[in-house]
Amino acid sequence: MAAASLAAVTALAGGLWFSAHVRTDPVLHEVALFVHLASLALGFGAVLAADWYGTLWLTGRAPLSEALNVTSRLHVPIWAGLAGLVVSGLMLHPDLSSPLTQAKIALVATLTVNGLQAGLLSRRLSAPGAPGPAALAWAGATALISQLCWWGSVVVGFINTRT
């Protein structure tokens, strides 16, 4: 987990260095913007669906096995959406000196590490027997962090396009 988190944050830092040193032409910028928006729909939409099933389970409206099954099937679109957002975002000339952009980078890094540890959580919840209070708290914290990071990134992105 620690090695994967370090690798992900290092890759993000490398991408930021790349974005500060490479400029895209107007056509590639438009393509990157489209990919960015499509990736947001894909990744965030999948996250909302996964969290919805988690909420159904927590409220007793769906069994844990169903919530875990649906969530496990959404991992690929979630990660594909996040990767598409990061790669396309690096081609949109982010202002790395802007506090808003720095906040968005922190949110994306946190989101990535949270997603990695969610894999451990999924294995814990899949273990035989009912999950205990610690696993439930872990699941709630994971979902809360995910939602805060995704929504925070969307808000920052929106504000950045308005300025």
Coordinates of N, CA and C in Angstrom, one line a residue:
M1 N 0.8 -1.2 0.0 CA 0.0 0.0 0.0 C 0.9 1.3 0.0
A2 N 1.9 1.3 0.9 CA 2.8 2.4 1.0 C 3.5 2.6 -0.3
A3 N 4.0 1.5 -0.9 CA 4.8 1.6 -2.1 C 3.9 2.1 -3.3
A4 N 2.7 1.5 -3.4 CA 1.8 2.0 -4.4 C 1.4 3.4 -4.3
S5 N 1.2 3.9 -3.1 CA 0.9 5.3 -2.8 C 2.1 6.2 -3.2
L6 N 3.3 5.8 -2.8 CA 4.5 6.5 -3.2 C 4.7 6.6 -4.7
A7 N 4.4 5.5 -5.4 CA 4.6 5.4 -6.8 C 3.5 6.4 -7.5
A8 N 2.3 6.3 -7.0 CA 1.2 7.2 -7.6 C 1.5 8.6 -7.4
V9 N 2.0 9.0 -6.2 CA 2.3 10.4 -5.9 C 3.5 10.9 -6.7
T10 N 4.5 10.0 -6.9 CA 5.7 10.3 -7.7 C 5.3 10.5 -9.1
A11 N 4.4 9.6 -9.6 CA 3.9 9.8 -11.0 C 3.2 11.1 -11.2
L12 N 2.3 11.5 -10.2 CA 1.6 12.7 -10.3 C 2.6 13.9 -10.3
A13 N 3.6 13.8 -9.5 CA 4.7 14.9 -9.5 C 5.4 15.0 -10.8
G14 N 5.7 13.8 -11.4 CA 6.3 13.8 -12.7 C 5.4 14.4 -13.8
G15 N 4.2 14.1 -13.7 CA 3.2 14.7 -14.6 C 3.1 16.2 -14.5
L16 N 3.2 16.7 -13.2 CA 3.1 18.1 -13.0 C 4.4 18.8 -13.6
W17 N 5.5 18.2 -13.4 CA 6.8 18.7 -14.0 C 6.6 18.8 -15.5
F18 N 6.1 17.7 -16.1 CA 5.8 17.6 -17.5 C 4.9 18.8 -18.0
S19 N 3.8 19.0 -17.3 CA 2.9 20.0 -17.7 C 3.4 21.4 -17.6
A20 N 4.4 21.6 -16.7 CA 5.0 22.9 -16.6 C 6.0 23.2 -17.7
H21 N 6.5 22.1 -18.4 CA 7.5 22.3 -19.4 C 7.0 22.0 -20.8
V22 N 5.8 21.6 -21.0 CA 5.3 21.3 -22.3 C 4.0 22.0 -22.6
R23 N 3.9 22.6 -23.7 CA 2.7 23.4 -24.1 C 2.0 22.6 -25.2
T24 N 0.7 22.5 -25.1 CA -0.1 21.9 -26.2 C -0.6 22.9 -27.1
D25 N -0.8 22.5 -28.4 CA -1.4 23.5 -29.3 C -2.9 23.6 -29.1
P26 N -3.5 24.5 -29.7 CA -5.0 24.7 -29.4 C -5.9 23.5 -29.7
V27 N -5.5 22.8 -30.7 CA -6.4 21.6 -31.1 C -6.2 20.5 -30.0
L28 N -5.0 20.2 -29.6 CA -4.7 19.3 -28.5 C -5.3 19.7 -27.2
H29 N -5.3 21.0 -27.0 CA -5.9 21.6 -25.8 C -7.4 21.3 -25.8
E30 N -8.1 21.4 -26.9 CA -9.5 21.1 -27.0 C -9.8 19.7 -26.8
V31 N -9.0 18.8 -27.4 CA -9.1 17.4 -27.2 C -8.9 17.0 -25.7
A32 N -7.9 17.6 -25.1 CA -7.7 17.3 -23.7 C -8.9 17.8 -22.8
L33 N -9.5 18.9 -23.2 CA -10.6 19.4 -22.4 C -11.8 18.4 -22.6
F34 N -12.0 17.9 -23.8 CA -13.1 16.9 -24.0 C -12.8 15.6 -23.2
V35 N -11.6 15.1 -23.2 CA -11.2 13.9 -22.5 C -11.4 14.2 -21.0
H36 N -11.0 15.4 -20.5 CA -11.2 15.7 -19.1 C -12.6 15.6 -18.7
L37 N -13.5 16.2 -19.5 CA -14.9 16.1 -19.1 C -15.5 14.7 -19.2
A38 N -15.1 14.0 -20.3 CA -15.6 12.6 -20.4 C -15.1 11.7 -19.3
S39 N -13.8 12.0 -18.9 CA -13.2 11.2 -17.8 C -13.9 11.5 -16.4
L40 N -14.3 12.8 -16.3 CA -15.0 13.1 -15.1 C -16.4 12.4 -15.0
A41 N -17.1 12.4 -16.1 CA -18.4 11.6 -16.2 C -18.1 10.2 -15.9
L42 N -17.1 9.6 -16.5 CA -16.9 8.1 -16.3 C -16.5 7.9 -14.8
G43 N -15.4 8.5 -14.3 CA -14.9 8.2 -13.0 C -15.8 8.6 -11.9
F44 N -16.3 9.8 -11.9 CA -17.1 10.3 -10.8 C -18.5 9.6 -10.8
G45 N -19.0 9.4 -12.0 CA -20.2 8.6 -12.1 C -20.1 7.2 -11.5
A46 N -19.0 6.6 -11.8 CA -18.8 5.2 -11.2 C -18.6 5.3 -9.7
V47 N -18.0 6.4 -9.2 CA -17.8 6.6 -7.7 C -19.2 6.8 -7.1
L48 N -20.0 7.6 -7.7 CA -21.3 7.9 -7.2 C -22.2 6.6 -7.1
A49 N -22.1 5.8 -8.1 CA -22.8 4.5 -8.2 C -22.3 3.6 -7.1
A50 N -20.9 3.5 -6.9 CA -20.4 2.6 -5.9 C -20.8 3.1 -4.5
D51 N -20.7 4.4 -4.3 CA -21.1 4.9 -2.9 C -22.6 4.8 -2.7
W52 N -23.4 4.8 -3.8 CA -24.9 4.6 -3.6 C -25.1 3.2 -3.1
Y53 N -24.4 2.2 -3.7 CA -24.6 0.8 -3.3 C -24.1 0.6 -1.8
G54 N -23.0 1.3 -1.5 CA -22.6 1.3 -0.1 C -23.6 1.8 0.8
T55 N -24.3 2.9 0.4 CA -25.3 3.5 1.2 C -26.5 2.6 1.3
L56 N -26.9 1.9 0.2 CA -27.9 0.9 0.3 C -27.6 -0.2 1.3
W57 N -26.4 -0.7 1.3 CA -26.0 -1.7 2.3 C -26.1 -1.2 3.7
L58 N -25.5 0.0 3.9 CA -25.5 0.6 5.3 C -26.9 0.8 5.8
T59 N -27.8 1.1 4.9 CA -29.2 1.3 5.4 C -30.1 0.0 5.4
G60 N -29.4 -1.1 5.1 CA -30.1 -2.4 5.1 C -31.0 -2.6 3.9
R61 N -30.8 -1.9 2.8 CA -31.6 -2.1 1.6 C -31.0 -2.9 0.5
A62 N -29.7 -3.4 0.8 CA -29.0 -4.3 -0.1 C -28.1 -5.1 0.7
P63 N -27.9 -6.4 0.4 CA -26.9 -7.2 1.1 C -25.4 -6.7 0.8
L64 N -24.6 -7.0 1.8 CA -23.2 -6.6 1.6 C -22.6 -7.2 0.3
S65 N -22.9 -8.5 0.1 CA -22.4 -9.2 -1.1 C -22.7 -8.4 -2.4
E66 N -23.9 -7.9 -2.5 CA -24.3 -7.1 -3.7 C -23.5 -5.8 -3.8
A67 N -23.4 -5.1 -2.7 CA -22.7 -3.9 -2.7 C -21.2 -4.1 -3.1
L68 N -20.6 -5.2 -2.6 CA -19.2 -5.5 -2.9 C -19.1 -5.9 -4.3
N69 N -20.0 -6.7 -4.8 CA -20.0 -7.1 -6.2 C -20.1 -5.9 -7.2
V70 N -21.0 -5.0 -6.9 CA -21.2 -3.9 -7.8 C -19.9 -3.0 -7.7
T71 N -19.5 -2.7 -6.5 CA -18.3 -1.9 -6.3 C -17.1 -2.5 -7.0
S72 N -16.9 -3.8 -6.9 CA -15.7 -4.4 -7.5 C -15.8 -4.2 -9.1
R73 N -16.9 -4.2 -9.6 CA -17.1 -4.1 -11.1 C -16.9 -2.6 -11.5
L74 N -17.0 -1.7 -10.6 CA -16.8 -0.3 -10.9 C -15.3 0.2 -10.7
H75 N -14.5 -0.6 -10.2 CA -13.1 -0.2 -10.0 C -12.4 0.2 -11.3
V76 N -12.6 -0.5 -12.4 CA -12.0 -0.1 -13.7 C -12.5 1.2 -14.2
P77 N -13.8 1.5 -14.3 CA -14.2 2.8 -14.7 C -13.7 3.9 -13.8
I78 N -13.7 3.7 -12.5 CA -13.2 4.7 -11.5 C -11.8 5.0 -11.8
W79 N -10.9 4.0 -11.9 CA -9.5 4.3 -12.1 C -9.3 4.8 -13.5
A80 N -10.0 4.3 -14.5 CA -9.8 4.9 -15.9 C -10.2 6.4 -15.9
G81 N -11.3 6.7 -15.2 CA -11.7 8.1 -15.2 C -10.7 9.0 -14.5
L82 N -10.2 8.5 -13.3 CA -9.2 9.3 -12.6 C -7.9 9.4 -13.4
A83 N -7.5 8.4 -14.1 CA -6.3 8.5 -14.9 C -6.5 9.4 -16.1
G84 N -7.7 9.3 -16.7 CA -8.0 10.3 -17.8 C -8.0 11.7 -17.4
L85 N -8.6 11.9 -16.2 CA -8.6 13.3 -15.6 C -7.2 13.8 -15.4
V86 N -6.4 13.0 -14.8 CA -5.0 13.4 -14.5 C -4.2 13.7 -15.8
V87 N -4.2 12.8 -16.7 CA -3.5 13.0 -17.9 C -4.0 14.1 -18.7
S88 N -5.3 14.2 -18.9 CA -5.8 15.3 -19.7 C -5.6 16.7 -18.9
G89 N -5.8 16.6 -17.6 CA -5.6 17.9 -16.8 C -4.2 18.4 -17.0
L90 N -3.2 17.5 -17.1 CA -1.8 18.0 -17.3 C -1.6 18.7 -18.6
M91 N -2.5 18.5 -19.6 CA -2.4 19.1 -20.9 C -3.2 20.4 -20.9
L92 N -3.9 20.7 -19.9 CA -4.7 21.9 -19.9 C -4.0 23.1 -19.2
H93 N -2.7 23.1 -19.1 CA -1.9 24.2 -18.6 C -2.3 24.7 -17.3
P94 N -2.3 23.8 -16.3 CA -2.7 24.2 -14.9 C -1.7 25.3 -14.4
D95 N -2.2 26.3 -13.7 CA -1.4 27.3 -13.1 C -0.9 26.8 -11.8
L96 N 0.3 26.2 -11.8 CA 0.8 25.5 -10.6 C 1.1 26.5 -9.4
S97 N 1.1 27.8 -9.7 CA 1.4 28.8 -8.7 C 0.1 29.2 -8.0
S98 N -1.1 28.8 -8.5 CA -2.4 29.2 -8.0 C -2.7 28.3 -6.8
P99 N -3.1 28.9 -5.7 CA -3.5 28.2 -4.5 C -4.7 27.2 -4.8
L100 N -5.6 27.6 -5.7 CA -6.7 26.7 -6.0 C -6.2 25.5 -6.7
T101 N -5.3 25.7 -7.7 CA -4.7 24.5 -8.4 C -3.9 23.6 -7.4
Q102 N -3.2 24.2 -6.5 CA -2.5 23.5 -5.5 C -3.4 22.6 -4.6
A103 N -4.6 23.3 -4.3 CA -5.6 22.5 -3.5 C -6.1 21.4 -4.3
K104 N -6.3 21.6 -5.6 CA -6.9 20.5 -6.5 C -5.9 19.4 -6.6
I105 N -4.6 19.7 -6.7 CA -3.5 18.7 -6.8 C -3.5 17.9 -5.5
A106 N -3.7 18.5 -4.4 CA -3.7 17.8 -3.1 C -4.9 16.9 -3.0
L107 N -6.1 17.4 -3.5 CA -7.3 16.6 -3.5 C -7.1 15.4 -4.4
V108 N -6.5 15.5 -5.5 CA -6.3 14.4 -6.4 C -5.3 13.4 -5.8
A109 N -4.2 13.9 -5.2 CA -3.3 13.0 -4.5 C -4.0 12.2 -3.4
T110 N -4.8 12.9 -2.6 CA -5.5 12.3 -1.5 C -6.5 11.2 -2.1
L111 N -7.2 11.6 -3.1 CA -8.2 10.7 -3.7 C -7.5 9.5 -4.2
T112 N -6.3 9.6 -4.8 CA -5.6 8.4 -5.3 C -5.2 7.5 -4.2
V113 N -4.6 8.0 -3.2 CA -4.2 7.2 -2.0 C -5.4 6.6 -1.4
N114 N -6.5 7.3 -1.2 CA -7.7 6.8 -0.7 C -8.3 5.6 -1.5
G115 N -8.2 5.8 -2.8 CA -8.6 4.7 -3.7 C -7.8 3.5 -3.6
L116 N -6.5 3.7 -3.4 CA -5.6 2.5 -3.2 C -5.9 1.7 -1.9
Q117 N -6.1 2.5 -0.8 CA -6.5 1.8 0.4 C -7.9 1.2 0.4
A118 N -8.7 1.7 -0.5 CA -10.1 1.1 -0.6 C -10.0 -0.3 -1.0
G119 N -9.0 -0.7 -1.8 CA -8.8 -2.1 -2.2 C -8.6 -3.0 -1.0
L120 N -7.8 -2.5 0.0 CA -7.6 -3.2 1.3 C -9.0 -3.3 2.0
L121 N -9.7 -2.3 2.0 CA -11.0 -2.3 2.7 C -11.9 -3.3 2.1
S122 N -11.9 -3.3 0.7 CA -12.8 -4.3 0.0 C -12.5 -5.7 0.4
R123 N -11.2 -6.0 0.5 CA -10.8 -7.4 1.0 C -11.3 -7.6 2.4
R124 N -11.2 -6.6 3.3 CA -11.6 -6.8 4.6 C -13.1 -7.1 4.7
L125 N -13.9 -6.3 3.9 CA -15.3 -6.4 4.0 C -15.7 -7.8 3.3
S126 N -14.9 -8.3 2.4 CA -15.3 -9.6 1.7 C -15.0 -10.8 2.6
A127 N -14.3 -10.6 3.7 CA -13.9 -11.7 4.6 C -15.2 -12.3 5.2
P128 N -15.2 -13.6 5.5 CA -16.4 -14.2 6.1 C -16.8 -13.5 7.4
G129 N -18.1 -13.5 7.6 CA -18.6 -12.9 8.8 C -19.0 -11.4 8.6
A130 N -19.8 -10.9 9.5 CA -20.3 -9.6 9.5 C -19.1 -8.6 9.8
P131 N -19.0 -7.5 9.1 CA -17.9 -6.6 9.4 C -18.2 -5.9 10.8
G132 N -17.1 -5.7 11.5 CA -17.2 -5.1 12.8 C -17.3 -3.6 12.7
P133 N -17.4 -2.9 13.9 CA -17.5 -1.5 13.9 C -16.3 -0.8 13.3
A134 N -15.1 -1.3 13.5 CA -13.9 -0.7 12.9 C -14.0 -0.7 11.4
A135 N -14.4 -1.8 10.8 CA -14.5 -1.9 9.3 C -15.6 -1.0 8.8
L136 N -16.7 -0.8 9.6 CA -17.8 0.1 9.2 C -17.3 1.6 9.2
A137 N -16.5 1.9 10.3 CA -16.0 3.2 10.4 C -15.0 3.5 9.2
W138 N -14.2 2.5 8.9 CA -13.2 2.6 7.8 C -14.0 2.8 6.5
A139 N -15.0 2.1 6.3 CA -15.8 2.2 5.1 C -16.4 3.6 5.0
G140 N -17.0 4.1 6.1 CA -17.6 5.4 6.1 C -16.5 6.5 5.8
A141 N -15.4 6.4 6.5 CA -14.3 7.4 6.3 C -13.8 7.3 4.8
T142 N -13.7 6.2 4.2 CA -13.2 6.0 2.9 C -14.2 6.7 1.9
A143 N -15.5 6.5 2.1 CA -16.5 7.1 1.3 C -16.6 8.6 1.4
L144 N -16.4 9.1 2.7 CA -16.4 10.5 2.9 C -15.2 11.2 2.3
I145 N -14.1 10.6 2.5 CA -12.9 11.2 1.8 C -13.0 11.2 0.3
S146 N -13.5 10.1 -0.2 CA -13.7 10.1 -1.7 C -14.6 11.2 -2.2
Q147 N -15.8 11.3 -1.5 CA -16.8 12.3 -1.9 C -16.2 13.7 -1.8
L148 N -15.5 14.0 -0.7 CA -14.9 15.3 -0.4 C -13.9 15.6 -1.5
C149 N -13.1 14.7 -1.9 CA -12.0 14.9 -2.9 C -12.6 15.1 -4.3
W150 N -13.6 14.2 -4.7 CA -14.2 14.3 -6.0 C -14.9 15.7 -6.1
W151 N -15.8 15.9 -5.1 CA -16.6 17.2 -5.2 C -15.7 18.4 -5.1
G152 N -14.7 18.3 -4.2 CA -13.7 19.4 -4.1 C -13.0 19.7 -5.4
S153 N -12.6 18.7 -6.1 CA -11.9 18.8 -7.4 C -12.8 19.4 -8.4
V154 N -14.1 19.0 -8.4 CA -15.0 19.5 -9.4 C -15.2 21.0 -9.1
V155 N -15.4 21.4 -7.9 CA -15.6 22.8 -7.5 C -14.4 23.7 -7.9
V156 N -13.2 23.2 -7.6 CA -12.0 23.9 -7.9 C -11.9 24.0 -9.4
G157 N -12.2 23.0 -10.2 CA -12.1 23.0 -11.6 C -13.1 24.0 -12.2
F158 N -14.3 24.0 -11.6 CA -15.3 25.0 -12.1 C -14.8 26.4 -11.8
I159 N -14.3 26.7 -10.6 CA -13.9 28.0 -10.2 C -12.7 28.5 -11.1
N160 N -11.8 27.5 -11.4 CA -10.6 27.8 -12.2 C -11.0 28.2 -13.7
T161 N -12.1 27.6 -14.1 CA -12.6 28.0 -15.5 C -13.2 29.3 -15.6
R162 N -13.7 29.8 -14.4 CA -14.4 31.1 -14.4 C -13.5 32.2 -14.2
T163 N -12.2 32.0 -13.8 CA -11.3 33.1 -13.5 C -10.3 33.2 -14.6

